PDB file of C-alpha atoms in Angstrom:
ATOM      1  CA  UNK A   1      15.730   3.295  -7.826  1.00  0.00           C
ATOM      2  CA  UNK A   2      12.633   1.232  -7.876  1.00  0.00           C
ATOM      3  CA  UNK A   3      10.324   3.589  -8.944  1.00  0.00           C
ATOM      4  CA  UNK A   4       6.675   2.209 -10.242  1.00  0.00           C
ATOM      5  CA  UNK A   5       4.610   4.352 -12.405  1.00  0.00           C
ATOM      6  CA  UNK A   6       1.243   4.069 -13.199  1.00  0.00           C
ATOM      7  CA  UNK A   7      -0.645   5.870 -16.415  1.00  0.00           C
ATOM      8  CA  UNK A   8      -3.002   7.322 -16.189  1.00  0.00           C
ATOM      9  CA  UNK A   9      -2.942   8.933 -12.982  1.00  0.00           C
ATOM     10  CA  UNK A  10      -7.163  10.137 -13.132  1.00  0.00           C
ATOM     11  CA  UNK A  11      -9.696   9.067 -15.652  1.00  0.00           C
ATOM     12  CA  UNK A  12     -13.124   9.540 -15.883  1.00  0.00           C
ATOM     13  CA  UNK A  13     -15.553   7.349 -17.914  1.00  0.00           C
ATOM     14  CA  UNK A  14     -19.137   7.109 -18.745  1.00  0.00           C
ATOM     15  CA  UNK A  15     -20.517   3.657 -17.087  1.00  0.00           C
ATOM     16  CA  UNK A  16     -20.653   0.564 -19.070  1.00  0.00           C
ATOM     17  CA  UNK A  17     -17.435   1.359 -20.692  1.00  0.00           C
ATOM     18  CA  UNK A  18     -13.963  -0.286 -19.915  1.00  0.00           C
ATOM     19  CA  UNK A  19     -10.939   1.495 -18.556  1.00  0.00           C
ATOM     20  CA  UNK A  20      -7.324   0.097 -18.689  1.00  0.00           C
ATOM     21  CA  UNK A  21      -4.678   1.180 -16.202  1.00  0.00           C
ATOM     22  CA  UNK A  22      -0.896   0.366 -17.050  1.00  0.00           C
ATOM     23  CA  UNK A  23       1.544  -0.143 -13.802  1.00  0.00           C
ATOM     24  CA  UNK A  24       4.978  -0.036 -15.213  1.00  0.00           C
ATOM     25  CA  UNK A  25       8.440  -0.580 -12.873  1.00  0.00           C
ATOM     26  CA  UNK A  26      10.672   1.897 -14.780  1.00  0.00           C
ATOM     27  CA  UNK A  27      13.878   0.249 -13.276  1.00  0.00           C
ATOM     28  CA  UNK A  28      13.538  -2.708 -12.211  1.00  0.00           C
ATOM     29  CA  UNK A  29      11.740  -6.208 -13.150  1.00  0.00           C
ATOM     30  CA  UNK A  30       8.680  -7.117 -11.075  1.00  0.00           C
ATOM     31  CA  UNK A  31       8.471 -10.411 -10.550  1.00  0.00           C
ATOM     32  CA  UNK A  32       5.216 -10.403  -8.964  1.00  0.00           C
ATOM     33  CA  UNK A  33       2.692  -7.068  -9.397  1.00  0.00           C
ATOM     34  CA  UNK A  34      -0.116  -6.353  -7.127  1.00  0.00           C
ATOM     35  CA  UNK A  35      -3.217  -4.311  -7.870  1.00  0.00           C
ATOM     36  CA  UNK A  36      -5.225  -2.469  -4.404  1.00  0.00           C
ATOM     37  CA  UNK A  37      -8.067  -0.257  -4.427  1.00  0.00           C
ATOM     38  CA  UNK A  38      -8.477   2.497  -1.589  1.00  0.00           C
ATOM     39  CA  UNK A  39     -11.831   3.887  -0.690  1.00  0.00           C
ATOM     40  CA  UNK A  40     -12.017   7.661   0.665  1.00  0.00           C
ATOM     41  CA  UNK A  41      -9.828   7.319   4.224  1.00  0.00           C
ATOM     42  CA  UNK A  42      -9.305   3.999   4.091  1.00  0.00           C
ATOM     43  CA  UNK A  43      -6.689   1.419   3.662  1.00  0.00           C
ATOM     44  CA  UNK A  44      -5.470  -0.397   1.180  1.00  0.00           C
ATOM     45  CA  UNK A  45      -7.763  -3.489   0.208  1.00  0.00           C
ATOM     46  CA  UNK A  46      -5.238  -6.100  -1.741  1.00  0.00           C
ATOM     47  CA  UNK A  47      -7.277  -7.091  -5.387  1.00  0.00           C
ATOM     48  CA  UNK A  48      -5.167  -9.532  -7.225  1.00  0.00           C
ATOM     49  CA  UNK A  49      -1.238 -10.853  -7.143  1.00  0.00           C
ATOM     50  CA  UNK A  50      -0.021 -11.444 -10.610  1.00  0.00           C
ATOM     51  CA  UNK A  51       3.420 -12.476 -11.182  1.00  0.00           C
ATOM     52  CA  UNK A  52       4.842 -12.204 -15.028  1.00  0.00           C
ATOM     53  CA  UNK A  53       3.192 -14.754 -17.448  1.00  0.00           C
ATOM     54  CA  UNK A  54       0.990 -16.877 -15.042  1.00  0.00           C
ATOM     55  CA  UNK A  55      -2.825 -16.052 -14.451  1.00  0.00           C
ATOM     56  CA  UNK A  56      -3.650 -13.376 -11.927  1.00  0.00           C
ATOM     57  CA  UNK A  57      -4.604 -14.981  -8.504  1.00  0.00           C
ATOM     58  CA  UNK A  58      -8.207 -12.765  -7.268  1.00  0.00           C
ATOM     59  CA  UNK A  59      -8.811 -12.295  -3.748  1.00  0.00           C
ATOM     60  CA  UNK A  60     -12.036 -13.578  -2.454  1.00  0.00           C
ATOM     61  CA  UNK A  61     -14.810 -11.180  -3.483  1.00  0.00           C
ATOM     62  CA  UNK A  62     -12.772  -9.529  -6.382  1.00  0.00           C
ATOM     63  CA  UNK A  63     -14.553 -10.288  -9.945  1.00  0.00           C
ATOM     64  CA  UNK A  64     -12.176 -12.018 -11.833  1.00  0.00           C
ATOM     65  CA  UNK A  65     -14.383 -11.230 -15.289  1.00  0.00           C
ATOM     66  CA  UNK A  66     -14.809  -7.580 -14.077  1.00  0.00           C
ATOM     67  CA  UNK A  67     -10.945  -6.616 -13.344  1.00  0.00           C
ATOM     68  CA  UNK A  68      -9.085  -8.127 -15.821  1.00  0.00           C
ATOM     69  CA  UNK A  69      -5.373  -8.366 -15.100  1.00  0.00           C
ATOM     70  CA  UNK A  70      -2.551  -8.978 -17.764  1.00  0.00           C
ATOM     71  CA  UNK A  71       1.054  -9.251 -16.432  1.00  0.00           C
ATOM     72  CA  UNK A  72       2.753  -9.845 -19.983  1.00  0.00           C
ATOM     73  CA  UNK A  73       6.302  -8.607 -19.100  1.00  0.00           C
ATOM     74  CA  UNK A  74       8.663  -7.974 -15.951  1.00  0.00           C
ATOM     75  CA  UNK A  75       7.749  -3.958 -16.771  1.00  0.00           C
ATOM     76  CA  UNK A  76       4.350  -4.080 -17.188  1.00  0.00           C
ATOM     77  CA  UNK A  77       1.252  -5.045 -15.814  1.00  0.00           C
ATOM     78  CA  UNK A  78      -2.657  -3.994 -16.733  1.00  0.00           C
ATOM     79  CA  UNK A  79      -5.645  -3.480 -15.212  1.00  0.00           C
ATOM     80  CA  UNK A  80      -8.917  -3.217 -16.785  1.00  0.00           C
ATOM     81  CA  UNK A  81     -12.125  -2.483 -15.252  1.00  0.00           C
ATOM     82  CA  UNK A  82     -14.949  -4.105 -17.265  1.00  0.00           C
ATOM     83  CA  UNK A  83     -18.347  -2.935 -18.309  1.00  0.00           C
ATOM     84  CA  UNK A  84     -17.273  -0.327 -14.965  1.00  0.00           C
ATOM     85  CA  UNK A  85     -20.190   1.135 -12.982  1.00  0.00           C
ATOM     86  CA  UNK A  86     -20.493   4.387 -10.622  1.00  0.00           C
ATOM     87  CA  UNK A  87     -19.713   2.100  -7.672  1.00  0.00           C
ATOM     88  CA  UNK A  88     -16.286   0.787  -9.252  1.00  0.00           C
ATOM     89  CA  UNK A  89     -14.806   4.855  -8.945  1.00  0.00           C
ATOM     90  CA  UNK A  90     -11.594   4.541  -6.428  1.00  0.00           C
ATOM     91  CA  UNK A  91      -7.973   5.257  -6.374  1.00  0.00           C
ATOM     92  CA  UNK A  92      -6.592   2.155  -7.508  1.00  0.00           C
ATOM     93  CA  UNK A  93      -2.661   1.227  -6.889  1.00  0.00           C
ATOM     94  CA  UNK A  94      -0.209  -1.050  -8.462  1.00  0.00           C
ATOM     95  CA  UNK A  95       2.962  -2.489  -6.642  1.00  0.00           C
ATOM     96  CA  UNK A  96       5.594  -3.819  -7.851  1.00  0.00           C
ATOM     97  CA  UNK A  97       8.239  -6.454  -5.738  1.00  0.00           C
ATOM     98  CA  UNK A  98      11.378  -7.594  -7.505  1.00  0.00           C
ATOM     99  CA  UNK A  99      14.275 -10.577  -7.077  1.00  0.00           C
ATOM    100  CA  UNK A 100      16.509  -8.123  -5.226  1.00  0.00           C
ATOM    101  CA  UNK A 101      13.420  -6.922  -1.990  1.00  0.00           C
ATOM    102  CA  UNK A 102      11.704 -10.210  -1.582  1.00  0.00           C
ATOM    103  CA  UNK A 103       9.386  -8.917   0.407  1.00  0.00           C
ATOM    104  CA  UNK A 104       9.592  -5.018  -0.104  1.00  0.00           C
ATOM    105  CA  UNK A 105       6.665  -3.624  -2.388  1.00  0.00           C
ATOM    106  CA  UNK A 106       6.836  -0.295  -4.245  1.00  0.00           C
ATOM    107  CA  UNK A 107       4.141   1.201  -5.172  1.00  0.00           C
ATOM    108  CA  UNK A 108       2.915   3.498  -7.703  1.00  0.00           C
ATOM    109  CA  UNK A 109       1.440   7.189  -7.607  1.00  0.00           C
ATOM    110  CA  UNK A 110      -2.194   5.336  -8.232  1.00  0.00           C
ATOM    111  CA  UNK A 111      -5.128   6.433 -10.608  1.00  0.00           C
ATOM    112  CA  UNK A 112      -8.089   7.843  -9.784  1.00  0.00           C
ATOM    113  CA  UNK A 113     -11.133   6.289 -11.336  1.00  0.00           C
ATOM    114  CA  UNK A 114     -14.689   8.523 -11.690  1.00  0.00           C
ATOM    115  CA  UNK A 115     -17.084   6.360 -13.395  1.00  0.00           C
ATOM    116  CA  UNK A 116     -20.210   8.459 -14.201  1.00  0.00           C
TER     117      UNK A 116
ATOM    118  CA  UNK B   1     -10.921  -9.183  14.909  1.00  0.00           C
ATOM    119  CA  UNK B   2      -8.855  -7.537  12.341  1.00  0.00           C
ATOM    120  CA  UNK B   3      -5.650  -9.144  11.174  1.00  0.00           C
ATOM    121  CA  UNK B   4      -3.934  -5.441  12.035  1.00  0.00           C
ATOM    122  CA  UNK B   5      -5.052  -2.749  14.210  1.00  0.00           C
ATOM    123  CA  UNK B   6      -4.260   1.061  13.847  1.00  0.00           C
ATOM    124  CA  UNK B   7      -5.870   3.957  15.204  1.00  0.00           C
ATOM    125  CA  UNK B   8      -7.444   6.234  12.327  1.00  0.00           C
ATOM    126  CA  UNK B   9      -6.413   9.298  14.039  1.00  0.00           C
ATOM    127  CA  UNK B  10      -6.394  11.941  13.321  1.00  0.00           C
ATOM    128  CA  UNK B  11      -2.952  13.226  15.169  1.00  0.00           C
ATOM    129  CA  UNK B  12      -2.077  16.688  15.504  1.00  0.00           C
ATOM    130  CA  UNK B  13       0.720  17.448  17.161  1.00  0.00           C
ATOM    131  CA  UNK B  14       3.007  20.137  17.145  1.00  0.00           C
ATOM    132  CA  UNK B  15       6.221  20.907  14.836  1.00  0.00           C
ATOM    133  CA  UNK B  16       9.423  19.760  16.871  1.00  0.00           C
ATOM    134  CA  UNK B  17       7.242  16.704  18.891  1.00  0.00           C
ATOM    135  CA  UNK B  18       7.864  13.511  19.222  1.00  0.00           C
ATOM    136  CA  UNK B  19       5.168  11.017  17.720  1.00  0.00           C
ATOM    137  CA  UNK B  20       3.866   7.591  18.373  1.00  0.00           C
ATOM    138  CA  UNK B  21       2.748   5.921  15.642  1.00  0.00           C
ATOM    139  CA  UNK B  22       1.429   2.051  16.381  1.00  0.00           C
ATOM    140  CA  UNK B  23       0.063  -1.400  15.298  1.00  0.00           C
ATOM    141  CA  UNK B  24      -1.289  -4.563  17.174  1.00  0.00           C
ATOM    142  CA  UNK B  25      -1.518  -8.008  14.942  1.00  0.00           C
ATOM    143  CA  UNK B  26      -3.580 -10.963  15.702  1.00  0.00           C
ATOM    144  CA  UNK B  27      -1.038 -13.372  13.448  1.00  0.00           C
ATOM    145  CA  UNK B  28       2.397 -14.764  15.044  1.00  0.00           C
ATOM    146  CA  UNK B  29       3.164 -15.708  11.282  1.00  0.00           C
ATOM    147  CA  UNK B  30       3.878 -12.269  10.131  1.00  0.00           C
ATOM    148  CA  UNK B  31       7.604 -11.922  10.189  1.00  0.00           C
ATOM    149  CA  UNK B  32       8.119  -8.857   8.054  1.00  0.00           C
ATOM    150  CA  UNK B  33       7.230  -5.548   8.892  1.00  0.00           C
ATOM    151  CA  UNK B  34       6.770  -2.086   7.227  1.00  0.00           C
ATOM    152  CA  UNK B  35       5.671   1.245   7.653  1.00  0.00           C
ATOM    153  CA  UNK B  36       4.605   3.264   4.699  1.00  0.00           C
ATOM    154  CA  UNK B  37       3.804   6.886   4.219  1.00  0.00           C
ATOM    155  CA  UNK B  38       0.977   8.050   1.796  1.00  0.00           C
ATOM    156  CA  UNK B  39       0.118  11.855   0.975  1.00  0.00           C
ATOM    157  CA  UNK B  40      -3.163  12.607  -0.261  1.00  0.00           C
ATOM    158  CA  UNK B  41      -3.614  11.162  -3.641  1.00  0.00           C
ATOM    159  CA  UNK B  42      -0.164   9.468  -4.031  1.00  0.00           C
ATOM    160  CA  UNK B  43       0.693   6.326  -3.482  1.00  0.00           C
ATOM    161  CA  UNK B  44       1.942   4.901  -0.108  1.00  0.00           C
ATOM    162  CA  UNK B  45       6.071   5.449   0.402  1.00  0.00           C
ATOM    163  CA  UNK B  46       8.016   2.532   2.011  1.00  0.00           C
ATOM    164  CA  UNK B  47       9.424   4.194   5.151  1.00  0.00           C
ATOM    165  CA  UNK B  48      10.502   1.452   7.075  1.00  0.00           C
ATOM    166  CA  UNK B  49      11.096  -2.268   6.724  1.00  0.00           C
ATOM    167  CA  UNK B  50      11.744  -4.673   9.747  1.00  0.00           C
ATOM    168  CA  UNK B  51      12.620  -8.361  10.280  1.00  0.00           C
ATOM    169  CA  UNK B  52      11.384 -10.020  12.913  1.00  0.00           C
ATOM    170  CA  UNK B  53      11.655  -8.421  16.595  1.00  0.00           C
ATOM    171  CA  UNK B  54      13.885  -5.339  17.281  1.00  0.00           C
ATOM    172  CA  UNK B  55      14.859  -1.708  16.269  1.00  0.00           C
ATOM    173  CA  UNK B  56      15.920   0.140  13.357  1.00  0.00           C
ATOM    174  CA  UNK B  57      16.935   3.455  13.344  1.00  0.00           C
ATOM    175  CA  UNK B  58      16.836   5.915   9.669  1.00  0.00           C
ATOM    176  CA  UNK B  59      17.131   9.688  10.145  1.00  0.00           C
ATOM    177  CA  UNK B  60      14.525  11.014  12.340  1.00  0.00           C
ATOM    178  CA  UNK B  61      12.692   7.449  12.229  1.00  0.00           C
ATOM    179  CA  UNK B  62      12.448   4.323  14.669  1.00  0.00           C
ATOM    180  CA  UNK B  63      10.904   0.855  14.031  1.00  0.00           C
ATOM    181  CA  UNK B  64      10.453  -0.721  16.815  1.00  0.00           C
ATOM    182  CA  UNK B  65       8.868  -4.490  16.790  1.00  0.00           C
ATOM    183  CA  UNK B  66       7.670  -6.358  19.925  1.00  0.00           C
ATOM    184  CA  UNK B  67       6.945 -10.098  18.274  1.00  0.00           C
ATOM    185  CA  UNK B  68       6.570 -11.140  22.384  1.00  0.00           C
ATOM    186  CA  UNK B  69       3.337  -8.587  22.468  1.00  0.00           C
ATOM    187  CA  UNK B  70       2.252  -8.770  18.600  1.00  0.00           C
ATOM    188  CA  UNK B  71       3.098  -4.581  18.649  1.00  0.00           C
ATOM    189  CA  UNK B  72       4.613  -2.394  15.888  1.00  0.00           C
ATOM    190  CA  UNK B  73       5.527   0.856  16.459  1.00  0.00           C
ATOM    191  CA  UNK B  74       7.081   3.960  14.903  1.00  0.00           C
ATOM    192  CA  UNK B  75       8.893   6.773  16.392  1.00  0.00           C
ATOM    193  CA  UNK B  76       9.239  10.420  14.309  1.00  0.00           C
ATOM    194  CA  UNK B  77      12.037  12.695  16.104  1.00  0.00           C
ATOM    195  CA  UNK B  78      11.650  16.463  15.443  1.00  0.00           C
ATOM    196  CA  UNK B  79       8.450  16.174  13.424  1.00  0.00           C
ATOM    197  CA  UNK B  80       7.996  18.663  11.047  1.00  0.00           C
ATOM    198  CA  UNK B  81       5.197  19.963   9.046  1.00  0.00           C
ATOM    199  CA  UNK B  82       6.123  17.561   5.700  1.00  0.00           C
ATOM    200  CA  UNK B  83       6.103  14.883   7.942  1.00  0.00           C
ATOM    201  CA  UNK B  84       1.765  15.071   7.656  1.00  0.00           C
ATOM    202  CA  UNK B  85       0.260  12.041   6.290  1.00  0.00           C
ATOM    203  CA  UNK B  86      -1.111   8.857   6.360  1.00  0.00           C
ATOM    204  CA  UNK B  87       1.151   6.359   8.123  1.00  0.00           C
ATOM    205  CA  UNK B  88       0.131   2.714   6.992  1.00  0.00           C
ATOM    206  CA  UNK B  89       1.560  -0.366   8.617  1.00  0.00           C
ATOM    207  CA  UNK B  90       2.295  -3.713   7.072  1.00  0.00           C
ATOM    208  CA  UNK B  91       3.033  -7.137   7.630  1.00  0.00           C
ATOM    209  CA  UNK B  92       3.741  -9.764   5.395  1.00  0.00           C
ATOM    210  CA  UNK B  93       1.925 -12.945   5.041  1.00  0.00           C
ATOM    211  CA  UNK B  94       2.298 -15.908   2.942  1.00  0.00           C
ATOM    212  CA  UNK B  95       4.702 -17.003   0.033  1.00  0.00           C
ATOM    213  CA  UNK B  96       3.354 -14.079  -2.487  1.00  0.00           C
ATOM    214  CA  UNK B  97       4.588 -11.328  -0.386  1.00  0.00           C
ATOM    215  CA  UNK B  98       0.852 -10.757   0.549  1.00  0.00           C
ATOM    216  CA  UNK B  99       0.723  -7.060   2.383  1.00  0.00           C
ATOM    217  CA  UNK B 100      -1.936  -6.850   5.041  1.00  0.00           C
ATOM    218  CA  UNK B 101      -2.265  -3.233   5.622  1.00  0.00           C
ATOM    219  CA  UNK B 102      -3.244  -1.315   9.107  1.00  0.00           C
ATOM    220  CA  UNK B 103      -6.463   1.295   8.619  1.00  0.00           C
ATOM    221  CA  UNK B 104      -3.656   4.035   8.335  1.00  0.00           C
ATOM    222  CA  UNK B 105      -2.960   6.674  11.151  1.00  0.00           C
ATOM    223  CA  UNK B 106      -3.542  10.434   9.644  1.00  0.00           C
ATOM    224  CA  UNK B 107      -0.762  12.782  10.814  1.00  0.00           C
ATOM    225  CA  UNK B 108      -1.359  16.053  10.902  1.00  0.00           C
ATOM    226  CA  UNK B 109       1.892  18.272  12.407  1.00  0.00           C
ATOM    227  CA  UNK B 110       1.340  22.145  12.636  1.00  0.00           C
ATOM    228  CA  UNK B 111       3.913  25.044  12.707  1.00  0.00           C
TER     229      UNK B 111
END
């Protein structure tokens, strides 16, 4: 159980364009959804919290107009990187936490972003 | 100061050791802890999950959590080779299950 998928899993894009990456919790309903981003050997930096139907809460220094996050259902949430520029290219990750593991996040297999 | 420190690595050790894996905090809020393992190019793996001070025990793996001394650890028994990776820790902060992630330890554990 709790498995978290996220599609696609690599894209490439010419800059200036926009991407969109869907973060899905195949069995499960994520009440709250988080999006990271993870440079080359490093951590995990925390983006946005977004819990189903409410406005995605930014952490300081994330764009809110650039990464647009939509968290329409307890399945799905979206992440789309606007106008995206060479330096926007990371692995970005979803995670998903749920009613029953409070404070347990699962996360999915992220997607690799090359922005040319 | 960092709200988590973790050594980078990397740790080679080999197949059949013991490892050491650990985490200082700077925050006495933090009250849940986990330790997540990421291959290359996947997504981190919740390993181990910890309330408050004490042990837990899973297989071949030990959480360990000194709240006195702000310290994290975890033990791998009879590491093996699929055991290389990138061990993350995490502690939880604030009402939004907030993650605040260590730098990530790289494993590496050869035949």
């Amino acid at each position: 159980g709790a498995v978290v998928s996220q599609h696609p899993s690599w894209v490439i894009c010419k800059s200036g364009t926009s991407v969109k990456i869907e973060c899905r919790s195949l069995d499960f309903q994520a009440t709250t959804m988080f999006w990271y981003r993870q440079f080359p050997k490093q951590s995990l930096m925390l983006m946005a919290t977004s819990n189903e139907g409410s406005k995605a809460t930014y952490e300081q220094g994330v764009e809110k107009d650039k990464f647009l996050i939509n968290h329409a259902s307890l399945t799905l949430s979206t992440l789309t990187v606007t106008s995206a520029h060479p330096e926007d290219s990371s692995f970005y990750i979803c995670s998903a936490s749920g009613l029953a593991g409070v404070n347990e996040q699962f996360f999915g297999p992220g997607t690799r972003l090359t922005v040319l | 100061q960092k709200e988590v420190e973790q050594d980078p690595g990397p740790l080679s050790v080999p197949e059949g050791a013991i490892v050491s894996l650990n985490c200082t905090y700077s925050n006495s809020a933090f009250q849940y802890f986990m330790w997540y393992r990421q291959y290359s190019r996947k997504g981190p793996e919740l390993l181990m999950y910890t309330y408050s001070s004490g042990n837990k025990e899973d297989g071949r793996f030990t959480a360990q959590v000194d709240k006195s001394s702000k310290y994290i650890s975890l033990f791998i028994r009879d590491s093996q080779p699929s055991d290389s990776a990138t061990y993350l820790c995490a502690m939880v902060s604030g009402g939004y299950n907030k993650l605040i992630f260590g730098a990530g330890t790289r494993l590496a554990v050869h035949p």
